[in-house]
CSV table of N, CA and C in Angstrom, one decimal:
chain,number,residue,atom,x,y,z
A,1155,MET,N,-27.3,59.6,59.3
A,1155,MET,CA,-27.0,58.1,59.5
A,1155,MET,C,-27.7,57.5,58.1
A,1156,LEU,N,-26.9,56.6,57.5
A,1156,LEU,CA,-27.7,56.0,56.4
A,1156,LEU,C,-28.6,54.8,56.6
A,1157,THR,N,-29.8,54.8,55.8
A,1157,THR,CA,-30.5,53.7,55.9
A,1157,THR,C,-30.3,52.8,54.7
A,1158,LYS,N,-31.2,51.6,55.0
A,1158,LYS,CA,-30.8,50.2,54.4
A,1158,LYS,C,-31.1,50.8,52.7
A,1159,LYS,N,-32.3,51.5,52.7
A,1159,LYS,CA,-32.6,51.7,51.2
A,1159,LYS,C,-31.3,52.8,50.5
A,1160,SER,N,-30.9,53.6,51.3
A,1160,SER,CA,-30.0,54.6,51.0
A,1160,SER,C,-28.4,54.0,50.6
A,1161,VAL,N,-28.1,52.6,51.6
A,1161,VAL,CA,-27.0,51.8,51.4
A,1161,VAL,C,-27.6,51.2,50.1
A,1162,ALA,N,-28.3,50.7,50.0
A,1162,ALA,CA,-28.6,49.9,48.7
A,1162,ALA,C,-28.3,50.5,47.7
A,1163,GLY,N,-28.8,51.8,47.4
A,1163,GLY,CA,-28.6,52.7,46.7
A,1163,GLY,C,-27.5,52.9,46.0
A,1164,ILE,N,-26.5,53.5,47.1
A,1164,ILE,CA,-25.3,54.0,46.9
A,1164,ILE,C,-24.5,52.9,46.4
A,1165,GLY,N,-24.5,51.5,46.6
A,1165,GLY,CA,-24.1,50.5,46.4
A,1165,GLY,C,-24.3,50.1,44.9
A,1166,ILE,N,-25.8,50.1,44.3
A,1166,ILE,CA,-25.9,49.8,43.1
A,1166,ILE,C,-25.7,51.0,42.1
A,1167,GLY,N,-25.5,52.0,42.7
A,1167,GLY,CA,-24.7,53.3,42.1
A,1167,GLY,C,-23.4,53.2,41.8
A,1168,LEU,N,-22.6,52.6,42.8
A,1168,LEU,CA,-21.2,52.3,42.6
A,1168,LEU,C,-20.9,51.1,41.7
A,1169,VAL,N,-21.7,50.5,41.7
A,1169,VAL,CA,-21.7,49.0,40.8
A,1169,VAL,C,-21.8,49.5,39.3
A,1170,ALA,N,-23.0,50.4,39.1
A,1170,ALA,CA,-23.3,50.9,37.8
A,1170,ALA,C,-21.8,52.0,37.3
A,1171,VAL,N,-21.6,52.4,38.1
A,1171,VAL,CA,-19.8,53.2,37.8
A,1171,VAL,C,-18.8,52.7,37.5
A,1172,ILE,N,-18.3,51.7,38.4
A,1172,ILE,CA,-17.6,50.8,38.3
A,1172,ILE,C,-17.4,50.1,37.0
A,1173,LEU,N,-18.6,49.2,36.7
A,1173,LEU,CA,-18.6,48.5,35.5
A,1173,LEU,C,-18.6,49.4,34.3
A,1174,GLY,N,-19.5,50.7,34.0
A,1174,GLY,CA,-19.3,51.4,33.4
A,1174,GLY,C,-17.8,51.8,32.8
A,1175,THR,N,-17.4,52.7,33.5
A,1175,THR,CA,-15.9,52.7,33.7
A,1175,THR,C,-15.2,51.8,33.0
A,1176,PHE,N,-15.2,50.6,33.8
A,1176,PHE,CA,-14.1,49.4,33.3
A,1176,PHE,C,-14.4,49.2,31.9
A,1177,PHE,N,-15.6,49.1,31.3
A,1177,PHE,CA,-16.1,48.3,30.1
A,1177,PHE,C,-15.8,49.7,28.8
A,1178,MET,N,-15.7,51.1,29.4
A,1178,MET,CA,-15.5,52.0,28.9
A,1178,MET,C,-14.1,52.0,28.3
A,1179,LEU,N,-13.4,52.1,29.5
A,1179,LEU,CA,-11.6,51.9,29.2
A,1179,LEU,C,-11.2,50.7,28.6
A,1180,GLN,N,-11.9,49.8,28.6
A,1180,GLN,CA,-11.7,48.2,27.7
A,1180,GLN,C,-12.0,48.6,26.1
A,1181,SER,N,-13.3,49.3,26.0
A,1181,SER,CA,-13.4,49.8,24.8
A,1181,SER,C,-12.7,50.4,23.7
A,1182,ILE,N,-12.0,51.6,24.8
A,1182,ILE,CA,-10.7,52.6,24.3
A,1182,ILE,C,-9.6,51.5,23.9
A,1183,MET,N,-9.4,51.0,24.5
A,1183,MET,CA,-8.0,50.3,24.1
A,1183,MET,C,-8.0,49.3,23.5
A,1184,THR,N,-9.1,48.6,23.2
A,1184,THR,CA,-9.1,47.5,22.4
A,1184,THR,C,-9.8,47.8,20.7
A,1185,ASN,N,-8.9,47.9,19.9
A,1185,ASN,CA,-9.3,48.3,18.7
A,1185,ASN,C,-8.6,47.2,17.9
A,1186,VAL,N,-7.8,46.1,18.1
A,1186,VAL,CA,-7.4,45.2,17.3
A,1186,VAL,C,-8.1,43.7,17.6
A,1187,HIS,N,-8.6,43.2,16.4
A,1187,HIS,CA,-9.2,42.3,16.4
A,1187,HIS,C,-8.2,41.1,15.9
A,1188,ASP,N,-7.9,39.9,16.9
A,1188,ASP,CA,-7.8,38.7,16.2
A,1188,ASP,C,-8.7,38.0,15.5
A,1189,VAL,N,-8.1,37.1,14.4
A,1189,VAL,CA,-9.1,36.5,13.2
A,1189,VAL,C,-8.5,35.4,13.2
A,1190,THR,N,-9.6,34.6,13.9
A,1190,THR,CA,-9.0,32.9,13.9
A,1190,THR,C,-10.5,32.3,13.1
A,1191,ASP,N,-10.4,32.3,11.8
A,1191,ASP,CA,-11.7,31.7,11.4
A,1191,ASP,C,-11.1,30.4,10.5
A,1192,VAL,N,-12.5,29.5,10.2
A,1192,VAL,CA,-12.7,28.1,9.4
A,1192,VAL,C,-13.6,28.4,8.2
A,1193,VAL,N,-13.4,28.6,7.3
A,1193,VAL,CA,-14.5,28.4,6.2
A,1193,VAL,C,-14.6,27.2,5.5
A,1194,ASP,N,-15.7,26.9,5.6
A,1194,ASP,CA,-16.1,25.2,4.9
A,1194,ASP,C,-16.0,25.5,3.5
A,1195,VAL,N,-16.3,24.4,2.8
A,1195,VAL,CA,-16.1,24.0,1.6
A,1195,VAL,C,-17.4,25.3,0.7
A,1196,GLY,N,-17.4,26.1,-0.3
A,1196,GLY,CA,-18.3,26.7,-0.9
A,1196,GLY,C,-18.8,28.0,0.2
A,1197,LYS,N,-18.5,28.1,1.4
A,1197,LYS,CA,-18.7,29.1,2.0
A,1197,LYS,C,-18.2,30.1,2.0
A,1198,ASN,N,-18.6,31.2,2.4
A,1198,ASN,CA,-17.2,32.7,2.3
A,1198,ASN,C,-17.3,33.4,3.7
A,1199,ASP,N,-16.5,34.0,3.9
A,1199,ASP,CA,-16.0,35.0,5.6
A,1199,ASP,C,-15.9,36.4,5.0
A,1200,VAL,N,-16.8,37.5,5.1
A,1200,VAL,CA,-16.7,38.4,4.9
A,1200,VAL,C,-16.4,39.6,6.4
A,1201,PHE,N,-15.1,40.4,5.9
A,1201,PHE,CA,-15.0,41.1,7.0
A,1201,PHE,C,-15.3,42.6,6.1
A,1202,GLN,N,-15.6,43.7,7.4
A,1202,GLN,CA,-16.3,44.8,6.7
A,1202,GLN,C,-15.8,46.0,8.1
A,1203,PHE,N,-15.1,46.8,8.0
A,1203,PHE,CA,-14.8,47.5,9.1
A,1203,PHE,C,-14.1,49.0,8.6
A,1204,ASP,N,-14.2,50.0,9.4
A,1204,ASP,CA,-13.7,51.1,9.2
A,1204,ASP,C,-12.3,51.2,9.8
A,1205,ALA,N,-11.2,51.9,9.1
A,1205,ALA,CA,-10.3,52.1,9.8
A,1205,ALA,C,-9.4,53.4,9.2
A,1206,GLU,N,-8.5,53.9,10.4
A,1206,GLU,CA,-7.8,55.3,10.2
A,1206,GLU,C,-6.7,55.1,9.1
A,1207,LYS,N,-6.2,56.1,8.6
A,1207,LYS,CA,-4.9,56.1,7.9
A,1207,LYS,C,-3.7,55.6,8.7
A,1208,HIS,N,-3.1,54.8,8.6
A,1208,HIS,CA,-1.6,54.5,8.8
A,1208,HIS,C,-2.3,53.2,10.1
A,1209,TYR,N,-3.2,52.5,9.8
A,1209,TYR,CA,-3.4,51.6,10.9
A,1209,TYR,C,-2.8,50.2,9.9
A,1210,HIS,N,-2.4,49.4,10.7
A,1210,HIS,CA,-1.6,48.1,10.2
A,1210,HIS,C,-2.8,47.1,10.3
A,1211,GLU,N,-2.9,46.3,9.2
A,1211,GLU,CA,-3.9,45.2,9.3
A,1211,GLU,C,-2.9,43.9,8.4
A,1212,LEU,N,-3.1,42.8,8.6
A,1212,LEU,CA,-2.6,41.8,8.7
A,1212,LEU,C,-3.6,40.3,8.2
A,1213,LEU,N,-3.5,39.9,7.5
A,1213,LEU,CA,-4.2,38.6,7.1
A,1213,LEU,C,-3.6,37.6,6.2
A,1214,ASN,N,-3.7,36.3,6.9
A,1214,ASN,CA,-3.4,35.2,6.2
A,1214,ASN,C,-4.4,34.0,5.9
A,1215,VAL,N,-4.5,33.6,4.3
A,1215,VAL,CA,-5.2,32.7,4.4
A,1215,VAL,C,-4.5,31.5,3.8
A,1216,THR,N,-5.1,30.2,4.3
A,1216,THR,CA,-4.5,29.0,3.9
A,1216,THR,C,-5.4,28.1,3.3
A,1217,GLY,N,-5.5,27.6,2.1
A,1217,GLY,CA,-6.5,26.3,1.6
A,1217,GLY,C,-6.2,26.0,0.3
A,1218,SER,N,-7.0,25.1,0.0
A,1218,SER,CA,-6.7,24.5,-1.3
A,1218,SER,C,-6.7,25.5,-2.7
A,1219,SER,N,-8.0,25.9,-2.5
A,1219,SER,CA,-8.2,27.3,-3.6
A,1219,SER,C,-9.1,28.2,-3.2
A,1220,PHE,N,-9.0,29.5,-3.0
A,1220,PHE,CA,-9.9,30.6,-2.8
A,1220,PHE,C,-9.8,31.6,-3.4
A,1221,HIS,N,-11.0,32.4,-3.3
A,1221,HIS,CA,-11.2,34.0,-4.4
A,1221,HIS,C,-11.0,35.0,-2.9
A,1222,ILE,N,-10.4,36.1,-3.2
A,1222,ILE,CA,-10.3,37.2,-2.5
A,1222,ILE,C,-10.7,38.3,-3.4
A,1223,HIS,N,-12.1,38.6,-2.6
A,1223,HIS,CA,-12.5,40.2,-3.3
A,1223,HIS,C,-12.1,41.3,-2.2
A,1224,MET,N,-11.3,42.1,-2.3
A,1224,MET,CA,-11.1,43.3,-1.4
A,1224,MET,C,-10.9,44.7,-2.0
A,1225,LYS,N,-11.4,45.3,-1.0
A,1225,LYS,CA,-11.7,46.9,-1.5
A,1225,LYS,C,-11.4,47.9,-0.2
A,1226,THR,N,-10.3,48.6,-0.3
A,1226,THR,CA,-9.6,49.5,0.7
A,1226,THR,C,-9.9,51.0,0.3
A,1227,PRO,N,-10.0,51.9,1.3
A,1227,PRO,CA,-10.2,53.4,0.9
A,1227,PRO,C,-9.2,53.8,-0.1
A,1228,SER,N,-9.4,55.0,-1.1
A,1228,SER,CA,-8.8,55.8,-1.8
A,1228,SER,C,-7.8,54.7,-2.6
A,1229,THR,N,-7.0,54.6,-3.1
A,1229,THR,CA,-5.9,53.9,-4.0
A,1229,THR,C,-5.1,52.9,-3.2
A,1230,GLY,N,-5.9,52.5,-1.9
A,1230,GLY,CA,-5.2,51.3,-1.0
A,1230,GLY,C,-5.0,50.2,-1.9
A,1231,LEU,N,-4.7,48.8,-1.4
A,1231,LEU,CA,-5.0,47.6,-2.0
A,1231,LEU,C,-6.3,47.1,-2.6
A,1232,GLN,N,-6.4,46.9,-3.6
A,1232,GLN,CA,-7.5,46.3,-4.3
A,1232,GLN,C,-7.5,44.9,-4.8
A,1233,ILE,N,-8.0,43.6,-4.7
A,1233,ILE,CA,-7.5,42.3,-5.1
A,1233,ILE,C,-9.1,41.7,-5.4
A,1234,ASP,N,-8.9,41.1,-6.3
A,1234,ASP,CA,-10.6,40.6,-6.9
A,1234,ASP,C,-9.6,39.3,-7.6
A,1235,LYS,N,-9.1,38.3,-6.9
A,1235,LYS,CA,-8.4,37.5,-7.8
A,1235,LYS,C,-8.5,36.1,-7.1
A,1236,ASP,N,-8.3,34.8,-7.9
A,1236,ASP,CA,-8.4,33.5,-7.3
A,1236,ASP,C,-6.9,33.4,-6.6
A,1237,PHE,N,-6.7,32.4,-5.9
A,1237,PHE,CA,-5.6,32.1,-5.2
A,1237,PHE,C,-5.5,30.9,-5.0
A,1238,GLN,N,-4.2,29.9,-4.7
A,1238,GLN,CA,-4.0,28.6,-4.6
A,1238,GLN,C,-3.0,28.2,-3.1
A,1239,LYS,N,-3.3,27.5,-2.3
A,1239,LYS,CA,-2.4,27.1,-1.3
A,1239,LYS,C,-2.8,28.3,-0.1
A,1240,GLU,N,-1.7,29.2,-0.4
A,1240,GLU,CA,-1.5,30.4,1.0
A,1240,GLU,C,-1.2,31.8,0.4
A,1241,ILE,N,-1.9,32.8,1.0
A,1241,ILE,CA,-1.5,34.1,0.6
A,1241,ILE,C,-1.6,34.8,1.9
A,1242,SER,N,-0.3,35.6,2.0
A,1242,SER,CA,-0.2,36.7,3.2
A,1242,SER,C,-0.6,38.1,3.0
A,1243,LEU,N,-1.3,38.7,3.5
A,1243,LEU,CA,-1.6,40.1,3.3
A,1243,LEU,C,-1.3,40.9,4.3
A,1244,ASP,N,-0.4,41.9,3.9
A,1244,ASP,CA,0.0,42.9,5.0
A,1244,ASP,C,0.1,44.1,4.5
A,1245,TRP,N,-0.6,45.3,5.0
A,1245,TRP,CA,-0.6,46.7,4.5
A,1245,TRP,C,-1.1,47.3,5.6
A,1246,TYR,N,-1.2,48.9,5.0
A,1246,TYR,CA,-1.5,50.0,5.9
A,1246,TYR,C,-2.3,50.4,5.1
A,1247,SER,N,-3.3,51.0,6.1
A,1247,SER,CA,-4.4,51.9,5.4
A,1247,SER,C,-4.1,53.3,5.0
A,1248,LEU,N,-4.2,53.6,3.6
A,1248,LEU,CA,-3.8,54.9,3.1
A,1248,LEU,C,-4.6,56.2,3.5
A,1249,ASP,N,-5.8,55.6,3.6
A,1249,ASP,CA,-6.6,56.8,3.8
A,1249,ASP,C,-7.9,56.2,5.0
A,1250,ASN,N,-8.3,57.4,5.5
A,1250,ASN,CA,-9.6,56.9,6.4
A,1250,ASN,C,-10.8,56.3,5.6
A,1251,GLY,N,-11.4,55.2,5.8
A,1251,GLY,CA,-12.6,54.6,5.6
A,1251,GLY,C,-12.8,53.3,5.7
A,1252,GLN,N,-14.0,52.8,4.6
A,1252,GLN,CA,-14.2,51.6,5.1
A,1252,GLN,C,-13.6,50.5,4.3
A,1253,HIS,N,-12.9,49.4,5.2
A,1253,HIS,CA,-12.8,48.1,4.2
A,1253,HIS,C,-13.3,46.9,4.1
A,1254,PHE,N,-13.2,46.5,2.9
A,1254,PHE,CA,-14.1,45.4,2.6
A,1254,PHE,C,-13.3,44.3,2.2
A,1255,ILE,N,-13.8,43.3,3.0
A,1255,ILE,CA,-12.9,41.8,2.6
A,1255,ILE,C,-13.8,40.5,2.4
A,1256,ASN,N,-14.1,39.9,1.3
A,1256,ASN,CA,-14.7,38.9,0.9
A,1256,ASN,C,-14.0,37.5,0.4
A,1257,ILE,N,-13.8,36.8,1.4
A,1257,ILE,CA,-13.1,35.3,1.3
A,1257,ILE,C,-14.0,34.4,0.8
A,1258,THR,N,-13.8,33.8,-0.3
A,1258,THR,CA,-14.8,32.8,-0.7
A,1258,THR,C,-13.8,31.3,-1.1
A,1259,ASN,N,-14.5,30.2,-0.2
A,1259,ASN,CA,-13.5,28.8,-0.5
A,1259,ASN,C,-14.2,28.1,-1.6
A,1260,THR,N,-13.3,28.3,-2.6
A,1260,THR,CA,-13.4,27.5,-4.0
A,1260,THR,C,-12.9,26.0,-3.9
A,1261,GLY,N,-12.3,25.9,-3.1
A,1261,GLY,CA,-11.2,24.4,-3.2
A,1261,GLY,C,-12.4,23.4,-2.7
A,1262,ASP,N,-11.7,22.7,-2.3
A,1262,ASP,CA,-12.0,21.1,-1.8
A,1262,ASP,C,-11.8,20.5,-0.3
A,1263,SER,N,-11.2,21.9,0.6
A,1263,SER,CA,-10.7,21.7,1.9
A,1263,SER,C,-11.2,22.8,2.4
A,1264,VAL,N,-11.1,23.0,3.9
A,1264,VAL,CA,-11.6,24.1,4.4
A,1264,VAL,C,-10.5,25.2,4.6
A,1265,LEU,N,-10.9,26.2,4.6
A,1265,LEU,CA,-9.7,27.5,4.6
A,1265,LEU,C,-9.4,27.8,6.2
A,1266,HIS,N,-8.3,28.5,6.5
A,1266,HIS,CA,-7.9,28.8,7.6
A,1266,HIS,C,-7.6,30.2,7.3
A,1267,VAL,N,-8.3,31.2,7.9
A,1267,VAL,CA,-8.2,32.6,8.1
A,1267,VAL,C,-7.8,33.1,9.6
A,1268,THR,N,-6.6,33.8,9.5
A,1268,THR,CA,-5.8,34.2,10.6
A,1268,THR,C,-5.4,35.7,10.5
A,1269,GLY,N,-5.4,36.3,11.2
A,1269,GLY,CA,-4.6,38.0,11.3
A,1269,GLY,C,-4.8,38.6,12.3
A,1270,LYS,N,-4.7,39.9,12.2
A,1270,LYS,CA,-5.2,40.9,12.9
A,1270,LYS,C,-5.6,42.2,12.3
A,1271,LEU,N,-6.5,42.7,12.6
A,1271,LEU,CA,-7.5,43.7,11.9
A,1271,LEU,C,-7.5,44.8,12.7
A,1272,GLU,N,-7.4,46.0,12.7
A,1272,GLU,CA,-7.1,47.3,13.4
A,1272,GLU,C,-8.2,48.0,12.8
A,1273,ALA,N,-9.2,48.5,13.8
A,1273,ALA,CA,-10.6,49.2,13.3
A,1273,ALA,C,-10.8,50.0,14.1
A,1274,VAL,N,-11.6,51.2,13.8
A,1274,VAL,CA,-12.1,52.1,14.7
A,1274,VAL,C,-13.4,51.6,15.6
A,1275,THR,N,-13.3,52.0,16.8
A,1275,THR,CA,-14.8,51.5,17.7
A,1275,THR,C,-16.0,52.4,17.3
A,1276,ASN,N,-17.0,52.0,17.4
A,1276,ASN,CA,-18.2,52.5,17.3
A,1276,ASN,C,-18.7,53.7,18.2
A,1277,PRO,N,-18.8,54.8,18.0
A,1277,PRO,CA,-18.8,55.8,19.1
A,1277,PRO,C,-20.3,55.6,20.2
A,1278,LEU,N,-21.3,55.0,19.4
A,1278,LEU,CA,-22.2,54.6,20.0
A,1278,LEU,C,-21.9,53.7,21.5
A,1279,ILE,N,-20.9,53.1,21.5
A,1279,ILE,CA,-20.4,51.9,22.3
A,1279,ILE,C,-20.0,52.9,23.4
A,1280,PHE,N,-19.0,53.8,22.9
A,1280,PHE,CA,-18.4,55.1,24.0
A,1280,PHE,C,-19.8,55.6,24.9
A,1281,THR,N,-20.7,56.1,24.0
A,1281,THR,CA,-21.8,56.9,24.6
A,1281,THR,C,-22.5,56.0,25.4
A,1282,SER,N,-22.9,54.8,25.2
A,1282,SER,CA,-23.9,54.1,25.9
A,1282,SER,C,-22.8,53.7,27.2
A,1283,HIS,N,-21.3,53.7,27.5
A,1283,HIS,CA,-21.0,53.6,28.6
A,1283,HIS,C,-21.1,54.5,29.2
A,1284,LEU,N,-20.9,56.1,28.7
A,1284,LEU,CA,-20.9,57.5,29.7
A,1284,LEU,C,-22.4,57.1,30.3
A,1285,LEU,N,-23.3,56.8,29.7
A,1285,LEU,CA,-25.1,56.7,30.0
A,1285,LEU,C,-24.9,56.0,31.2
A,1286,VAL,N,-24.3,54.8,31.3
A,1286,VAL,CA,-24.2,54.2,32.4
A,1286,VAL,C,-23.4,54.7,33.5
A,1287,ILE,N,-22.5,55.3,33.3
A,1287,ILE,CA,-21.4,55.9,34.3
A,1287,ILE,C,-22.6,57.0,34.9
A,1288,SER,N,-23.3,58.0,34.0
A,1288,SER,CA,-24.0,59.1,34.5
A,1288,SER,C,-25.1,58.6,35.3
A,1289,SER,N,-25.7,57.3,35.0
A,1289,SER,CA,-27.1,56.9,35.9
A,1289,SER,C,-26.6,56.4,36.9
A,1290,GLY,N,-25.6,55.9,37.3
A,1290,GLY,CA,-25.0,55.5,38.3
A,1290,GLY,C,-24.9,56.3,39.7
A,1291,ILE,N,-24.0,57.6,38.9
A,1291,ILE,CA,-23.8,59.1,39.7
A,1291,ILE,C,-25.2,59.4,40.1
A,1292,LEU,N,-26.2,59.3,39.2
A,1292,LEU,CA,-27.5,59.8,39.6
A,1292,LEU,C,-28.0,59.1,40.5
A,1293,ILE,N,-27.9,58.4,40.8
A,1293,ILE,CA,-28.2,57.0,41.7
A,1293,ILE,C,-27.8,57.3,43.0
A,1294,ILE,N,-26.3,57.4,42.9
A,1294,ILE,CA,-25.7,57.6,44.1
A,1294,ILE,C,-26.4,59.0,44.9
A,1295,GLY,N,-26.3,60.3,44.1
A,1295,GLY,CA,-26.6,61.1,44.4
A,1295,GLY,C,-27.9,61.4,45.1
A,1296,ILE,N,-29.1,60.5,44.3
A,1296,ILE,CA,-30.6,60.5,45.3
A,1296,ILE,C,-30.1,59.7,46.5
A,1297,SER,N,-29.6,58.6,46.1
A,1297,SER,CA,-29.6,58.1,47.4
A,1297,SER,C,-28.9,58.6,48.6
A,1298,ALA,N,-27.4,59.7,48.4
A,1298,ALA,CA,-27.1,60.1,49.4
A,1298,ALA,C,-28.3,61.4,50.0
A,1299,VAL,N,-29.0,61.9,49.2
A,1299,VAL,CA,-29.8,63.0,49.6
A,1299,VAL,C,-30.7,62.5,50.3
A,1300,PHE,N,-31.5,61.4,50.1
A,1300,PHE,CA,-32.7,60.5,50.8
A,1300,PHE,C,-32.1,60.4,52.3
A,1301,SER,N,-31.0,60.2,52.3
A,1301,SER,CA,-30.4,59.8,53.7
A,1301,SER,C,-30.0,60.8,54.4
A,1302,ILE,N,-29.8,62.2,53.8
A,1302,ILE,CA,-29.3,63.3,54.4
A,1302,ILE,C,-30.5,63.9,55.3
A,1303,ARG,N,-31.5,64.1,54.2
A,1303,ARG,CA,-32.8,64.9,54.5
A,1303,ARG,C,-34.1,64.1,54.2
A,1304,LYS,N,-34.9,63.3,54.8
A,1304,LYS,CA,-35.7,62.5,54.5
A,1304,LYS,C,-36.9,63.4,54.0
A,1305,PRO,N,-37.2,63.0,52.8
A,1305,PRO,CA,-38.9,64.3,52.4
A,1305,PRO,C,-39.9,63.6,52.6
A,1306,LYS,N,-40.7,64.6,53.0
A,1306,LYS,CA,-42.1,64.1,53.5
A,1306,LYS,C,-42.7,63.4,52.5
A,1307,GLY,N,-43.6,62.0,53.4
A,1307,GLY,CA,-44.2,61.2,52.4
A,1307,GLY,C,-43.2,59.9,52.3
A,1308,PHE,N,-42.0,59.8,52.6
A,1308,PHE,CA,-41.1,58.4,52.5
A,1308,PHE,C,-41.0,58.2,53.8
């Protein structure tokens, strides 16, 4: 028969396992980031992310005038130039590595930056989800053992 403390421990462990699994699956499946930014006059917007080879990137910038400084790995798209009104950047990563994009508003109106950037997820996030799942399993195991055989002193 299960005691109240054992049931509470098993419940807490199940919640940890379910939440850890849900967020782990969600972080694995979502590596596309939708961008919808507004950049004020004189300000800048910086994107820095890691991408694998053949990832598709798309970025649209609309405003009176702006400067884009962009570096992609290897011999990929390299931009350091002023633009007027609108530009659409659509490219595929030619090599694994870090992408750096700095968009500076040099005009007299706000900039609208939209697009989709596909990036590699951080491996530490995956590890933290595994840690939560294993902690939940440990809590369930300890609670179940205490309900089967109550140790002396408890």
